């Protein structure tokens, strides 16, 4: 696979990867101000950020079966990750440095209150790379696939100036995917966590991570406090099986409504580069 040369020919890359869009931005883009130090630490001297948006299957996201959605999520993250790593290897072979940056986990969870902050804010990066804009849901709404994407990418020293997608001064809200007169994503949120361009992260997190870290620590607390009889019950509980599955698969989401409900995503489906 030759992604690097294809990147310079939009049509070719659209044919090679109909379920993916790529964008490139400068690491000096003002939108990336809050992660500039992280980027410099990851790859000193990296001048460009390649952003990859891999599309979910709309049918899977609209399925009534949670496991199907989790499976699709794993695939979509992997797709963004695989392409990032492949591109890095090609760039290395061309004599330049490139580092793939995690799309989600692993993430630095050490500092107090820092638990869920990505090294690179992929939504902002997506806007900087011209892939779309921030929608009312707070998600990156891509021109190609709406918000039903997983974002990833890489930092590189490879000279990508010609690939920078966004023209200087371009209106970041100026694409056809307008959220104006639409609030479907806000109305669809079962946790009531979404307001226009704002999110109650705790409400959302409690809902989507029903069997995530917080549930796991509660599980341990209950286990440690229990007598022998209760301990046996806890160890046979459905909660432990659910947690075990999540540890095994690496996917522990339980909600995709703001991604699945967006008419932008449904309208566009998976029809190529869409730009
Ligand atoms: C922490 C996190 C969460 C937290 C907090 C979310 C949040 N709003 O920050 C929780 C657990 C709640 C969460 C929920 C979800 N998440 Co999440 N999450 C992340 C993660 C790991 C880090 C985000 C981060 O650093 N936040 C901290 C700070 C910087 O965010 P903030 O203070 O809210 O700042 C944002 C806004 O201010 C916004 N903004 C506001 N106004 C404007 C205006 C302009 C012009 C611009 C450019 C930006 C902007 O910019 C900032 C984003 O960079 C990212 C992966 C990553 N590395 O980016 C995924 C990520 C954002 N999540 C994602 C998804 C899909 C989800 C969920 C749908 C759950 C699911 N099933 O996967 C929900 C959606 C909730 C929602 N509607 O926002 C995707 C988003 C894809 C997309 N289309 O945008 C990401 C990018 C993961 C990925 N690699 O694909 N998530």
mmCIF file of C-alpha atoms in Angstrom, residues 15-257:
data_model
loop_
_atom_site.group_PDB
_atom_site.id
_atom_site.type_symbol
_atom_site.label_atom_id
_atom_site.label_comp_id
_atom_site.label_asym_id
_atom_site.label_seq_id
_atom_site.Cartn_x
_atom_site.Cartn_y
_atom_site.Cartn_z
ATOM 1 C CA UNK A 15 -10.545 5.289 -4.294
ATOM 2 C CA UNK A 16 -8.087 3.503 -2.018
ATOM 3 C CA UNK A 17 -9.882 4.402 1.202
ATOM 4 C CA UNK A 18 -13.560 5.221 0.606
ATOM 5 C CA UNK A 19 -14.269 5.003 4.353
ATOM 6 C CA UNK A 20 -11.526 7.418 5.400
ATOM 7 C CA UNK A 21 -10.657 11.089 4.989
ATOM 8 C CA UNK A 22 -7.232 12.611 5.542
ATOM 9 C CA UNK A 23 -6.331 16.207 6.276
ATOM 10 C CA UNK A 24 -3.072 17.978 7.025
ATOM 11 C CA UNK A 25 -2.384 21.061 9.117
ATOM 12 C CA UNK A 26 0.598 22.911 10.454
ATOM 13 C CA UNK A 27 1.489 22.211 14.098
ATOM 14 C CA UNK A 28 1.589 26.005 14.382
ATOM 15 C CA UNK A 29 -2.124 26.326 13.587
ATOM 16 C CA UNK A 30 -3.669 28.604 16.270
ATOM 17 C CA UNK A 31 -6.383 25.975 16.916
ATOM 18 C CA UNK A 32 -3.703 23.662 18.260
ATOM 19 C CA UNK A 33 -2.343 26.136 20.794
ATOM 20 C CA UNK A 34 -3.427 24.011 23.785
ATOM 21 C CA UNK A 35 -1.523 20.918 22.632
ATOM 22 C CA UNK A 36 1.567 22.520 21.102
ATOM 23 C CA UNK A 37 3.848 21.548 24.018
ATOM 24 C CA UNK A 38 2.611 17.954 23.849
ATOM 25 C CA UNK A 39 3.303 17.805 20.120
ATOM 26 C CA UNK A 40 6.830 19.173 20.571
ATOM 27 C CA UNK A 41 7.480 16.561 23.256
ATOM 28 C CA UNK A 42 6.144 13.709 21.090
ATOM 29 C CA UNK A 43 8.209 14.608 18.024
ATOM 30 C CA UNK A 44 10.527 17.593 18.408
ATOM 31 C CA UNK A 45 10.541 19.691 15.266
ATOM 32 C CA UNK A 46 7.387 18.121 13.805
ATOM 33 C CA UNK A 47 5.957 20.750 11.490
ATOM 34 C CA UNK A 48 2.821 18.906 10.338
ATOM 35 C CA UNK A 49 -0.050 16.962 11.777
ATOM 36 C CA UNK A 50 -1.866 14.478 9.549
ATOM 37 C CA UNK A 51 -5.411 13.880 10.778
ATOM 38 C CA UNK A 52 -7.280 10.726 9.808
ATOM 39 C CA UNK A 53 -11.037 10.355 10.183
ATOM 40 C CA UNK A 54 -12.243 6.779 9.777
ATOM 41 C CA UNK A 55 -15.980 6.352 9.280
ATOM 42 C CA UNK A 56 -18.183 4.151 11.394
ATOM 43 C CA UNK A 57 -20.709 1.986 9.617
ATOM 44 C CA UNK A 58 -23.978 4.000 9.916
ATOM 45 C CA UNK A 59 -25.942 0.721 9.941
ATOM 46 C CA UNK A 60 -23.884 -0.577 12.859
ATOM 47 C CA UNK A 61 -24.245 2.669 14.829
ATOM 48 C CA UNK A 62 -28.004 2.564 14.310
ATOM 49 C CA UNK A 63 -28.242 -1.082 15.314
ATOM 50 C CA UNK A 64 -30.304 -1.974 18.356
ATOM 51 C CA UNK A 65 -27.474 -4.235 19.526
ATOM 52 C CA UNK A 66 -24.806 -2.685 21.743
ATOM 53 C CA UNK A 67 -22.180 -5.338 21.027
ATOM 54 C CA UNK A 68 -22.472 -4.634 17.285
ATOM 55 C CA UNK A 69 -21.783 -0.951 17.949
ATOM 56 C CA UNK A 70 -18.840 -1.788 20.216
ATOM 57 C CA UNK A 71 -17.409 -4.123 17.563
ATOM 58 C CA UNK A 72 -17.760 -1.417 14.909
ATOM 59 C CA UNK A 73 -16.081 1.078 17.248
ATOM 60 C CA UNK A 74 -13.107 -1.221 17.767
ATOM 61 C CA UNK A 75 -12.753 -1.666 14.013
ATOM 62 C CA UNK A 76 -13.028 2.049 13.304
ATOM 63 C CA UNK A 77 -10.412 2.975 15.909
ATOM 64 C CA UNK A 78 -8.177 0.271 14.515
ATOM 65 C CA UNK A 79 -8.666 1.575 10.983
ATOM 66 C CA UNK A 80 -7.555 5.086 12.009
ATOM 67 C CA UNK A 81 -4.656 3.607 13.991
ATOM 68 C CA UNK A 82 -3.510 1.179 11.290
ATOM 69 C CA UNK A 83 -3.447 3.871 8.613
ATOM 70 C CA UNK A 84 -1.551 6.217 10.945
ATOM 71 C CA UNK A 85 1.103 3.574 11.602
ATOM 72 C CA UNK A 86 1.331 2.555 7.937
ATOM 73 C CA UNK A 87 1.816 6.140 6.872
ATOM 74 C CA UNK A 88 4.506 6.584 9.551
ATOM 75 C CA UNK A 89 6.412 3.581 8.194
ATOM 76 C CA UNK A 90 6.208 4.970 4.645
ATOM 77 C CA UNK A 91 7.426 8.374 5.798
ATOM 78 C CA UNK A 92 10.318 6.727 7.671
ATOM 79 C CA UNK A 93 11.241 4.830 4.485
ATOM 80 C CA UNK A 94 11.273 8.194 2.678
ATOM 81 C CA UNK A 95 13.858 9.408 5.208
ATOM 82 C CA UNK A 96 11.707 11.539 7.532
ATOM 83 C CA UNK A 97 10.408 11.141 11.061
ATOM 84 C CA UNK A 98 6.781 10.401 11.894
ATOM 85 C CA UNK A 99 4.988 9.287 15.046
ATOM 86 C CA UNK A 100 1.438 7.952 15.302
ATOM 87 C CA UNK A 101 -0.413 9.533 18.234
ATOM 88 C CA UNK A 102 -3.046 7.515 20.155
ATOM 89 C CA UNK A 103 -6.608 8.054 18.953
ATOM 90 C CA UNK A 104 -7.972 7.459 22.451
ATOM 91 C CA UNK A 105 -6.351 5.019 24.917
ATOM 92 C CA UNK A 106 -3.581 4.873 26.043
ATOM 93 C CA UNK A 107 -3.894 8.303 27.572
ATOM 94 C CA UNK A 108 -1.990 9.983 30.418
ATOM 95 C CA UNK A 109 -4.176 9.265 33.450
ATOM 96 C CA UNK A 110 -1.679 10.183 36.152
ATOM 97 C CA UNK A 111 -2.271 13.829 37.046
ATOM 98 C CA UNK A 112 -5.166 14.915 39.247
ATOM 99 C CA UNK A 113 -8.027 16.127 37.050
ATOM 100 C CA UNK A 114 -5.978 15.338 33.955
ATOM 101 C CA UNK A 115 -7.419 11.879 33.522
ATOM 102 C CA UNK A 116 -9.144 12.295 30.180
ATOM 103 C CA UNK A 117 -7.290 14.878 28.217
ATOM 104 C CA UNK A 118 -5.785 13.699 24.960
ATOM 105 C CA UNK A 119 -2.210 14.632 24.016
ATOM 106 C CA UNK A 120 -3.750 16.050 20.864
ATOM 107 C CA UNK A 121 -7.333 17.326 20.741
ATOM 108 C CA UNK A 122 -8.402 15.431 17.662
ATOM 109 C CA UNK A 123 -11.602 17.426 17.184
ATOM 110 C CA UNK A 124 -9.676 20.688 17.038
ATOM 111 C CA UNK A 125 -7.068 19.028 14.837
ATOM 112 C CA UNK A 126 -9.846 17.904 12.495
ATOM 113 C CA UNK A 127 -11.033 21.497 12.119
ATOM 114 C CA UNK A 128 -7.466 22.735 11.616
ATOM 115 C CA UNK A 129 -6.940 20.078 8.927
ATOM 116 C CA UNK A 130 -10.081 21.191 7.078
ATOM 117 C CA UNK A 131 -12.072 18.001 7.661
ATOM 118 C CA UNK A 132 -15.123 19.755 9.080
ATOM 119 C CA UNK A 133 -16.251 21.903 11.986
ATOM 120 C CA UNK A 134 -17.401 21.544 15.584
ATOM 121 C CA UNK A 135 -21.124 20.756 15.711
ATOM 122 C CA UNK A 136 -23.684 21.529 18.399
ATOM 123 C CA UNK A 137 -22.873 18.154 19.952
ATOM 124 C CA UNK A 138 -19.278 19.297 20.486
ATOM 125 C CA UNK A 139 -18.111 16.650 18.024
ATOM 126 C CA UNK A 140 -16.188 17.209 14.831
ATOM 127 C CA UNK A 141 -18.807 17.045 12.082
ATOM 128 C CA UNK A 142 -16.873 15.989 9.014
ATOM 129 C CA UNK A 143 -17.932 17.021 5.554
ATOM 130 C CA UNK A 144 -17.606 13.423 4.394
ATOM 131 C CA UNK A 145 -19.280 11.381 7.135
ATOM 132 C CA UNK A 146 -20.812 13.764 9.653
ATOM 133 C CA UNK A 147 -19.739 13.088 13.274
ATOM 134 C CA UNK A 148 -19.761 9.272 12.921
ATOM 135 C CA UNK A 149 -15.991 8.986 12.713
ATOM 136 C CA UNK A 150 -13.023 8.046 14.879
ATOM 137 C CA UNK A 151 -10.116 10.429 14.679
ATOM 138 C CA UNK A 152 -6.424 9.676 14.797
ATOM 139 C CA UNK A 153 -3.260 10.669 13.053
ATOM 140 C CA UNK A 154 0.417 11.396 13.192
ATOM 141 C CA UNK A 155 3.033 14.053 13.622
ATOM 142 C CA UNK A 156 5.765 14.348 11.051
ATOM 143 C CA UNK A 157 8.783 16.268 9.854
ATOM 144 C CA UNK A 158 7.932 15.235 6.268
ATOM 145 C CA UNK A 159 7.474 18.366 4.138
ATOM 146 C CA UNK A 160 3.668 18.380 3.688
ATOM 147 C CA UNK A 161 3.101 22.061 2.953
ATOM 148 C CA UNK A 162 1.372 21.283 -0.354
ATOM 149 C CA UNK A 163 -1.080 19.039 1.467
ATOM 150 C CA UNK A 164 -2.397 21.587 3.930
ATOM 151 C CA UNK A 165 -6.108 21.355 3.336
ATOM 152 C CA UNK A 166 -7.462 24.508 4.936
ATOM 153 C CA UNK A 167 -6.798 27.756 3.156
ATOM 154 C CA UNK A 168 -5.518 30.562 5.345
ATOM 155 C CA UNK A 169 -8.418 32.573 6.809
ATOM 156 C CA UNK A 170 -10.994 30.018 5.640
ATOM 157 C CA UNK A 171 -14.233 30.113 7.602
ATOM 158 C CA UNK A 172 -14.240 27.051 9.830
ATOM 159 C CA UNK A 173 -17.994 27.015 9.942
ATOM 160 C CA UNK A 174 -18.390 27.492 6.233
ATOM 161 C CA UNK A 175 -19.291 24.057 4.963
ATOM 162 C CA UNK A 176 -22.610 22.559 3.966
ATOM 163 C CA UNK A 177 -23.008 20.559 7.174
ATOM 164 C CA UNK A 178 -24.823 23.315 8.989
ATOM 165 C CA UNK A 179 -26.214 22.609 12.463
ATOM 166 C CA UNK A 180 -28.464 25.618 12.046
ATOM 167 C CA UNK A 181 -32.126 24.730 12.603
ATOM 168 C CA UNK A 182 -31.223 21.269 13.850
ATOM 169 C CA UNK A 183 -30.932 19.979 17.389
ATOM 170 C CA UNK A 184 -31.439 16.260 16.787
ATOM 171 C CA UNK A 185 -28.197 15.326 18.548
ATOM 172 C CA UNK A 186 -29.104 17.331 21.657
ATOM 173 C CA UNK A 187 -32.580 15.830 21.798
ATOM 174 C CA UNK A 188 -31.298 12.315 21.257
ATOM 175 C CA UNK A 189 -28.870 12.353 24.214
ATOM 176 C CA UNK A 190 -30.303 9.830 26.707
ATOM 177 C CA UNK A 191 -28.163 11.266 29.514
ATOM 178 C CA UNK A 192 -29.422 14.828 28.995
ATOM 179 C CA UNK A 193 -25.743 15.813 28.858
ATOM 180 C CA UNK A 194 -25.780 18.030 25.782
ATOM 181 C CA UNK A 195 -26.549 21.718 25.367
ATOM 182 C CA UNK A 196 -25.687 23.791 22.297
ATOM 183 C CA UNK A 197 -21.895 23.475 21.930
ATOM 184 C CA UNK A 198 -21.544 22.383 25.539
ATOM 185 C CA UNK A 199 -21.445 19.086 27.314
ATOM 186 C CA UNK A 200 -21.823 17.947 30.894
ATOM 187 C CA UNK A 201 -18.847 15.580 30.794
ATOM 188 C CA UNK A 202 -19.789 13.830 34.040
ATOM 189 C CA UNK A 203 -23.337 13.073 32.898
ATOM 190 C CA UNK A 204 -22.081 11.848 29.535
ATOM 191 C CA UNK A 205 -19.211 9.838 31.050
ATOM 192 C CA UNK A 206 -21.425 8.152 33.660
ATOM 193 C CA UNK A 207 -23.752 7.039 30.877
ATOM 194 C CA UNK A 208 -21.331 5.972 28.155
ATOM 195 C CA UNK A 209 -18.914 4.309 30.566
ATOM 196 C CA UNK A 210 -21.509 2.319 32.503
ATOM 197 C CA UNK A 211 -18.872 -0.393 33.054
ATOM 198 C CA UNK A 212 -15.764 1.769 32.925
ATOM 199 C CA UNK A 213 -13.136 2.752 35.481
ATOM 200 C CA UNK A 214 -15.587 4.277 37.966
ATOM 201 C CA UNK A 215 -17.758 1.156 37.928
ATOM 202 C CA UNK A 216 -14.628 -1.004 38.341
ATOM 203 C CA UNK A 217 -13.438 0.870 41.421
ATOM 204 C CA UNK A 218 -16.957 0.662 42.915
ATOM 205 C CA UNK A 219 -16.897 -3.050 42.196
ATOM 206 C CA UNK A 220 -13.595 -3.422 44.078
ATOM 207 C CA UNK A 221 -14.847 -1.327 46.995
ATOM 208 C CA UNK A 222 -17.952 -3.499 47.332
ATOM 209 C CA UNK A 223 -15.852 -6.645 47.059
ATOM 210 C CA UNK A 224 -13.396 -5.580 49.766
ATOM 211 C CA UNK A 225 -16.223 -4.581 52.119
ATOM 212 C CA UNK A 226 -18.236 -7.793 51.635
ATOM 213 C CA UNK A 227 -18.386 -10.876 53.846
ATOM 214 C CA UNK A 228 -17.614 -14.271 52.302
ATOM 215 C CA UNK A 229 -21.172 -15.048 51.182
ATOM 216 C CA UNK A 230 -21.629 -11.608 49.580
ATOM 217 C CA UNK A 231 -18.184 -11.843 47.958
ATOM 218 C CA UNK A 232 -19.247 -15.007 46.137
ATOM 219 C CA UNK A 233 -22.370 -13.256 44.874
ATOM 220 C CA UNK A 234 -20.371 -10.272 43.664
ATOM 221 C CA UNK A 235 -17.916 -12.525 41.848
ATOM 222 C CA UNK A 236 -20.808 -14.236 40.040
ATOM 223 C CA UNK A 237 -22.576 -10.998 39.155
ATOM 224 C CA UNK A 238 -23.303 -9.860 35.576
ATOM 225 C CA UNK A 239 -21.287 -6.704 36.357
ATOM 226 C CA UNK A 240 -18.045 -8.679 36.606
ATOM 227 C CA UNK A 241 -18.743 -10.415 33.296
ATOM 228 C CA UNK A 242 -19.422 -7.088 31.631
ATOM 229 C CA UNK A 243 -16.236 -5.570 33.079
ATOM 230 C CA UNK A 244 -14.264 -8.635 31.978
ATOM 231 C CA UNK A 245 -15.553 -8.298 28.399
ATOM 232 C CA UNK A 246 -14.579 -4.647 28.379
ATOM 233 C CA UNK A 247 -11.068 -5.445 29.611
ATOM 234 C CA UNK A 248 -10.744 -8.171 26.989
ATOM 235 C CA UNK A 249 -11.988 -6.150 24.017
ATOM 236 C CA UNK A 250 -10.839 -2.664 24.995
ATOM 237 C CA UNK A 251 -14.233 -1.195 24.131
ATOM 238 C CA UNK A 252 -16.417 -0.016 26.955
ATOM 239 C CA UNK A 253 -18.771 2.492 25.346
ATOM 240 C CA UNK A 254 -22.506 2.127 25.834
ATOM 241 C CA UNK A 255 -23.819 5.111 23.876
ATOM 242 C CA UNK A 256 -23.309 6.616 20.406
ATOM 243 C CA UNK A 257 -26.528 8.640 20.075
#
